[in-house]
mmCIF file of C-alpha atoms and ligand atoms in Angstrom:
data_model
loop_
_atom_site.group_PDB
_atom_site.id
_atom_site.type_symbol
_atom_site.label_atom_id
_atom_site.label_comp_id
_atom_site.label_asym_id
_atom_site.label_seq_id
_atom_site.Cartn_x
_atom_site.Cartn_y
_atom_site.Cartn_z
ATOM 1 C CA MET S 425 0.000 0.000 0.000
ATOM 2 C CA ILE S 426 1.372 3.397 -0.930
ATOM 3 C CA LYS S 427 0.174 6.675 0.516
ATOM 4 C CA GLU S 428 1.078 9.804 -1.430
ATOM 5 C CA ILE S 429 0.831 12.807 0.877
ATOM 6 C CA LYS S 430 -1.407 15.347 -0.799
ATOM 7 C CA HIS S 431 -0.889 18.634 0.988
ATOM 8 C CA PRO S 432 -0.081 22.182 -0.215
ATOM 9 C CA LEU S 433 2.990 22.285 2.076
ATOM 10 C CA MET S 434 4.331 19.110 0.476
ATOM 11 C CA GLU S 435 3.777 20.518 -3.047
ATOM 12 C CA HIS S 436 5.503 23.746 -2.072
ATOM 13 C CA LYS S 437 8.529 22.090 -0.483
ATOM 14 C CA LEU S 438 8.883 19.594 -3.339
ATOM 15 C CA ALA S 439 8.876 22.434 -5.897
ATOM 16 C CA ILE S 440 11.869 24.069 -4.187
ATOM 17 C CA LEU S 441 13.640 20.780 -3.497
ATOM 18 C CA ARG S 442 13.449 19.630 -7.122
ATOM 19 C CA ASP S 443 14.676 22.954 -8.564
ATOM 20 C CA LYS S 444 18.208 22.567 -9.910
ATOM 21 C CA ASN S 445 19.064 26.034 -8.594
ATOM 22 C CA THR S 446 18.374 25.021 -4.970
ATOM 23 C CA GLY S 447 21.689 24.792 -3.121
ATOM 24 C CA THR S 448 22.972 22.259 -0.591
ATOM 25 C CA LYS S 449 21.917 24.115 2.576
ATOM 26 C CA GLU S 450 18.327 24.606 1.478
ATOM 27 C CA PHE S 451 18.142 21.117 -0.019
ATOM 28 C CA ARG S 452 19.176 19.558 3.310
ATOM 29 C CA GLU S 453 16.718 21.645 5.270
ATOM 30 C CA LEU S 454 13.866 20.753 2.930
ATOM 31 C CA ALA S 455 14.695 17.031 2.903
ATOM 32 C CA GLY S 456 14.473 17.102 6.714
ATOM 33 C CA GLU S 457 11.208 19.036 6.712
ATOM 34 C CA ILE S 458 9.635 16.682 4.170
ATOM 35 C CA ALA S 459 10.814 13.710 6.259
ATOM 36 C CA SER S 460 9.002 15.234 9.266
ATOM 37 C CA ILE S 461 5.761 15.462 7.273
ATOM 38 C CA LEU S 462 6.129 11.846 6.101
ATOM 39 C CA CYS S 463 6.890 10.670 9.641
ATOM 40 C CA TYR S 464 3.881 12.557 10.998
ATOM 41 C CA GLU S 465 1.695 10.640 8.539
ATOM 42 C CA ALA S 466 3.409 7.270 9.081
ATOM 43 C CA MET S 467 2.922 7.509 12.842
ATOM 44 C CA ARG S 468 -0.788 8.222 12.686
ATOM 45 C CA ASP S 469 -1.466 4.722 14.053
ATOM 46 C CA ALA S 470 1.185 4.858 16.814
ATOM 47 C CA ALA S 471 0.080 3.219 20.042
ATOM 48 C CA LEU S 472 -0.186 5.585 23.007
ATOM 49 C CA ASP S 473 0.579 4.753 26.640
ATOM 50 C CA GLU S 474 -1.394 6.448 29.373
ATOM 51 C CA CYS S 475 0.590 8.459 31.879
ATOM 52 C CA GLU S 476 -0.135 10.952 34.605
ATOM 53 C CA ILE S 477 1.279 14.467 34.397
ATOM 54 C CA GLU S 478 0.717 17.646 36.328
ATOM 55 C CA THR S 479 -0.014 20.904 34.550
ATOM 56 C CA PRO S 480 0.511 24.203 36.451
ATOM 57 C CA MET S 481 -3.216 23.879 37.220
ATOM 58 C CA GLN S 482 -3.829 20.249 38.195
ATOM 59 C CA LYS S 483 -3.004 16.587 37.683
ATOM 60 C CA MET S 484 -4.329 14.905 34.549
ATOM 61 C CA LYS S 485 -4.098 11.688 32.594
ATOM 62 C CA ALA S 486 -2.222 12.134 29.302
ATOM 63 C CA LYS S 487 -0.918 9.905 26.519
ATOM 64 C CA LYS S 488 2.584 9.458 25.168
ATOM 65 C CA ILE S 489 4.163 7.448 22.388
ATOM 66 C CA ASN S 490 6.574 4.817 23.675
ATOM 67 C CA GLU S 491 9.595 5.706 21.573
ATOM 68 C CA ASP S 492 11.185 2.324 22.433
ATOM 69 C CA ARG S 493 8.730 0.623 20.092
ATOM 70 C CA TYR S 494 10.361 2.239 17.046
ATOM 71 C CA ALA S 495 13.644 2.297 15.171
ATOM 72 C CA PHE S 496 14.437 4.685 12.339
ATOM 73 C CA ILE S 497 16.810 3.389 9.702
ATOM 74 C CA PRO S 498 18.184 5.587 6.916
ATOM 75 C CA ILE S 499 19.643 3.843 3.873
ATOM 76 C CA LEU S 500 23.099 5.397 3.395
ATOM 77 C CA ARG S 501 23.976 7.833 2.093
ATOM 78 C CA ALA S 502 20.974 9.815 1.002
ATOM 79 C CA GLY S 503 18.668 8.537 3.758
ATOM 80 C CA MET S 504 20.840 10.462 6.252
ATOM 81 C CA GLY S 505 19.347 13.624 4.803
ATOM 82 C CA MET S 506 16.015 12.631 6.322
ATOM 83 C CA THR S 507 17.124 11.777 9.881
ATOM 84 C CA ASP S 508 17.349 15.375 11.032
ATOM 85 C CA GLY S 509 13.615 15.809 10.402
ATOM 86 C CA ILE S 510 12.867 12.596 12.290
ATOM 87 C CA GLU S 511 14.978 13.597 15.302
ATOM 88 C CA LYS S 512 13.072 16.870 15.516
ATOM 89 C CA LEU S 513 9.790 14.944 15.901
ATOM 90 C CA ILE S 514 11.104 11.994 17.953
ATOM 91 C CA PRO S 515 14.120 13.297 19.886
ATOM 92 C CA ASN S 516 14.895 9.940 21.546
ATOM 93 C CA ALA S 517 14.570 7.924 18.342
ATOM 94 C CA LYS S 518 16.802 4.852 18.112
ATOM 95 C CA ILE S 519 18.591 5.055 14.793
ATOM 96 C CA GLY S 520 20.260 2.242 12.832
ATOM 97 C CA VAL S 521 21.851 2.460 9.390
ATOM 98 C CA ILE S 522 21.955 0.294 6.301
ATOM 99 C CA GLY S 523 24.726 1.083 3.822
ATOM 100 C CA LEU S 524 23.851 0.381 0.184
ATOM 101 C CA TYR S 525 24.915 1.925 -3.094
ATOM 102 C CA ARG S 526 23.669 1.212 -6.587
ATOM 103 C CA ASN S 527 26.169 -0.178 -9.039
ATOM 104 C CA GLU S 528 25.823 2.390 -11.817
ATOM 105 C CA GLU S 529 25.941 -0.192 -14.596
ATOM 106 C CA THR S 530 23.781 -2.992 -13.243
ATOM 107 C CA LEU S 531 21.656 -0.688 -11.006
ATOM 108 C CA LYS S 532 21.839 -3.500 -8.424
ATOM 109 C CA PRO S 533 22.364 -2.429 -4.807
ATOM 110 C CA VAL S 534 25.649 -3.323 -3.101
ATOM 111 C CA LYS S 535 25.655 -3.708 0.704
ATOM 112 C CA TYR S 536 28.554 -2.190 2.649
ATOM 113 C CA TYR S 537 27.237 -1.644 6.186
ATOM 114 C CA TYR S 538 24.489 -2.896 8.482
ATOM 115 C CA LYS S 539 24.092 -1.689 12.057
ATOM 116 C CA VAL S 540 20.718 -1.722 13.789
ATOM 117 C CA PRO S 541 19.556 -1.691 17.441
ATOM 118 C CA LYS S 542 20.034 -5.121 19.115
ATOM 119 C CA ASP S 543 16.338 -5.581 19.902
ATOM 120 C CA ILE S 544 15.309 -4.635 16.359
ATOM 121 C CA LYS S 545 12.809 -7.492 16.014
ATOM 122 C CA ASN S 546 10.665 -5.993 18.774
ATOM 123 C CA ARG S 547 10.431 -2.607 17.071
ATOM 124 C CA THR S 548 8.471 -1.104 14.227
ATOM 125 C CA VAL S 549 11.089 -0.014 11.711
ATOM 126 C CA ILE S 550 10.671 3.201 9.777
ATOM 127 C CA LEU S 551 13.026 2.937 6.825
ATOM 128 C CA LEU S 552 14.197 6.182 5.209
ATOM 129 C CA ASP S 553 15.434 6.850 1.680
ATOM 130 C CA PRO S 554 14.536 9.905 -0.384
ATOM 131 C CA MET S 555 14.393 7.980 -3.672
ATOM 132 C CA LEU S 556 12.483 4.821 -4.596
ATOM 133 C CA ALA S 557 13.681 4.236 -8.173
ATOM 134 C CA THR S 558 13.903 0.597 -9.373
ATOM 135 C CA GLY S 559 13.113 -0.471 -5.801
ATOM 136 C CA GLY S 560 16.250 -2.621 -5.562
ATOM 137 C CA SER S 561 17.782 -0.773 -2.586
ATOM 138 C CA ALA S 562 14.550 -0.630 -0.579
ATOM 139 C CA SER S 563 13.814 -4.329 -1.285
ATOM 140 C CA ASP S 564 17.288 -5.413 -0.165
ATOM 141 C CA ALA S 565 17.073 -3.301 3.012
ATOM 142 C CA ILE S 566 13.638 -4.753 3.810
ATOM 143 C CA SER S 567 14.857 -8.306 3.233
ATOM 144 C CA MET S 568 17.791 -7.736 5.667
ATOM 145 C CA LEU S 569 15.405 -6.428 8.321
ATOM 146 C CA LYS S 570 13.025 -9.357 7.819
ATOM 147 C CA GLU S 571 15.941 -11.780 8.200
ATOM 148 C CA ASP S 572 16.540 -10.117 11.571
ATOM 149 C CA GLY S 573 12.929 -10.868 12.529
ATOM 150 C CA VAL S 574 11.380 -7.409 12.052
ATOM 151 C CA LYS S 575 7.624 -7.729 11.575
ATOM 152 C CA ASN S 576 6.463 -4.158 11.049
ATOM 153 C CA ILE S 577 8.184 -1.999 8.461
ATOM 154 C CA LYS S 578 7.152 1.335 6.982
ATOM 155 C CA PHE S 579 9.128 2.885 4.158
ATOM 156 C CA LEU S 580 9.322 6.681 3.814
ATOM 157 C CA CYS S 581 10.556 8.256 0.590
ATOM 158 C CA ILE S 582 10.365 11.731 -0.856
ATOM 159 C CA ILE S 583 9.907 10.699 -4.508
ATOM 160 C CA ALA S 584 8.837 7.316 -5.850
ATOM 161 C CA ALA S 585 8.911 5.937 -9.403
ATOM 162 C CA PRO S 586 5.954 3.735 -10.439
ATOM 163 C CA GLU S 587 8.464 0.941 -11.242
ATOM 164 C CA GLY S 588 9.803 0.928 -7.673
ATOM 165 C CA VAL S 589 6.339 1.125 -6.141
ATOM 166 C CA LYS S 590 5.244 -1.907 -8.200
ATOM 167 C CA LYS S 591 8.311 -3.913 -7.163
ATOM 168 C CA LEU S 592 7.865 -3.159 -3.452
ATOM 169 C CA GLU S 593 4.124 -3.742 -3.491
ATOM 170 C CA GLU S 594 4.566 -7.102 -5.240
ATOM 171 C CA THR S 595 7.505 -8.280 -3.119
ATOM 172 C CA TYR S 596 6.470 -6.894 0.263
ATOM 173 C CA PRO S 597 2.722 -6.156 0.281
ATOM 174 C CA ASP S 598 2.853 -5.838 4.090
ATOM 175 C CA VAL S 599 5.206 -2.818 3.967
ATOM 176 C CA GLU S 600 3.402 0.513 3.946
ATOM 177 C CA ILE S 601 5.020 3.160 1.740
ATOM 178 C CA PHE S 602 4.624 6.878 2.414
ATOM 179 C CA CYS S 603 5.853 9.272 -0.245
ATOM 180 C CA GLY S 604 5.768 12.946 -1.162
ATOM 181 C CA LYS S 605 5.037 12.258 -4.833
ATOM 182 C CA ILE S 606 4.780 9.380 -7.293
ATOM 183 C CA ASP S 607 6.623 10.645 -10.374
ATOM 184 C CA GLU S 608 6.271 9.657 -14.043
ATOM 185 C CA LYS S 609 8.932 7.037 -14.785
ATOM 186 C CA LEU S 610 12.595 6.026 -14.766
ATOM 187 C CA ASN S 611 15.001 6.994 -17.515
ATOM 188 C CA GLU S 612 17.388 4.501 -19.165
ATOM 189 C CA ASN S 613 19.951 5.094 -16.377
ATOM 190 C CA GLY S 614 17.483 4.348 -13.596
ATOM 191 C CA TYR S 615 16.962 8.004 -12.627
ATOM 192 C CA ILE S 616 13.501 9.243 -11.735
ATOM 193 C CA LEU S 617 11.785 11.687 -14.124
ATOM 194 C CA PRO S 618 11.128 14.488 -13.433
ATOM 195 C CA GLY S 619 12.734 13.614 -10.065
ATOM 196 C CA LEU S 620 15.331 15.795 -8.417
ATOM 197 C CA GLY S 621 18.568 14.313 -9.741
ATOM 198 C CA ASP S 622 20.976 12.407 -7.511
ATOM 199 C CA ALA S 623 19.676 12.822 -3.973
ATOM 200 C CA GLY S 624 22.957 11.794 -2.294
ATOM 201 C CA ASP S 625 24.979 14.268 -4.348
ATOM 202 C CA ARG S 626 22.523 17.078 -3.655
ATOM 203 C CA ILE S 627 22.407 16.385 0.094
ATOM 204 C CA PHE S 628 26.160 15.982 0.506
ATOM 205 C CA GLY S 629 27.163 18.605 -2.060
ATOM 206 C CA THR S 630 29.304 16.112 -3.951
ATOM 207 C CA LYS S 631 28.325 17.256 -7.451
HETATM 208 C C1 PRP Y 654 20.110 6.202 -4.371
HETATM 209 C C2 PRP Y 654 18.935 6.424 -3.432
HETATM 210 C C3 PRP Y 654 18.467 5.030 -3.149
HETATM 211 C C4 PRP Y 654 18.721 4.338 -4.461
HETATM 212 C C5 PRP Y 654 17.419 4.211 -5.182
HETATM 213 O O1 PRP Y 654 21.231 5.843 -3.664
HETATM 214 O O2 PRP Y 654 19.280 7.154 -2.280
HETATM 215 O O3 PRP Y 654 19.162 4.391 -2.094
HETATM 216 O O4 PRP Y 654 19.621 5.153 -5.199
HETATM 217 O O5 PRP Y 654 17.556 3.485 -6.316
HETATM 218 P P1 PRP Y 654 16.894 2.037 -6.539
HETATM 219 O O6 PRP Y 654 15.467 2.146 -6.060
HETATM 220 O O7 PRP Y 654 17.002 1.830 -8.010
HETATM 221 O O8 PRP Y 654 17.690 1.043 -5.753
HETATM 222 P P2 PRP Y 654 22.663 5.649 -4.360
HETATM 223 O O9 PRP Y 654 22.854 4.234 -4.748
HETATM 224 O O10 PRP Y 654 22.840 6.664 -5.432
HETATM 225 O O11 PRP Y 654 23.672 5.892 -3.168
HETATM 226 P P3 PRP Y 654 23.945 7.176 -2.266
HETATM 227 O O12 PRP Y 654 22.731 7.391 -1.401
HETATM 228 O O13 PRP Y 654 25.130 6.758 -1.490
HETATM 229 O O14 PRP Y 654 24.205 8.360 -3.149
HETATM 230 N N1 URA Y 655 18.769 7.710 -6.981
HETATM 231 C C1 URA Y 655 18.756 9.059 -6.982
HETATM 232 O O1 URA Y 655 19.448 9.698 -6.169
HETATM 233 N N2 URA Y 655 17.998 9.670 -7.877
HETATM 234 C C2 URA Y 655 17.229 9.023 -8.772
HETATM 235 O O2 URA Y 655 16.527 9.667 -9.563
HETATM 236 C C3 URA Y 655 17.251 7.613 -8.747
HETATM 237 C C4 URA Y 655 18.033 6.971 -7.833
#
């Protein structure tokens, strides 16, 4: 299941993010802000624990999210551009990382790092990557998490290609996808059109 967030703020931020004249600083800030919006939507069904607090006026029963039920996992590198926005919403978030890069010829993901919280199988994992292109990277990351026993996974991306959405929905129908926009298609090099170019390069200022 994919949920495309339809909101004027998302449209506005995406328009600036995609623009080739947007520089590194603004690109990073926007990627974080968009990640916050996606996280807000993905956590709509978060379970709340009752607690008692005291306002300046009186005691009351309130509800809080148990942050220990979640882990946020950016796919390196570009996913790191989304963690800032997550930390702003969930300051105590446990964060793991999965290192993958696409081989530019085969477009197949290559794994180079995997470090997640020890009790990962007891947590809902919110996986972060700005781009869902062929879907290879997201599928590999999801399969690694499933091998570790993770049962609930949500995938947050800024832009998704229909090809990647189809692959994820067919391979992992249980994984909910939240995205800012489903774009038109992939080009012959596996880049999303109209897209925003190479997300990692734009976040890290490497091109
Ligand atoms: C980009 C992007 C995704 C992947 C998407 O990463 O951040 O991880 O490509 O493509 P796919 O759906 O076809 O797998 P890239 O491999 O460029 O690495 P980087 O984040 O280190 O720049
Ligand atoms: N990775 C990117 O960074 N951009 C694309 O358009 C596709 C994959």
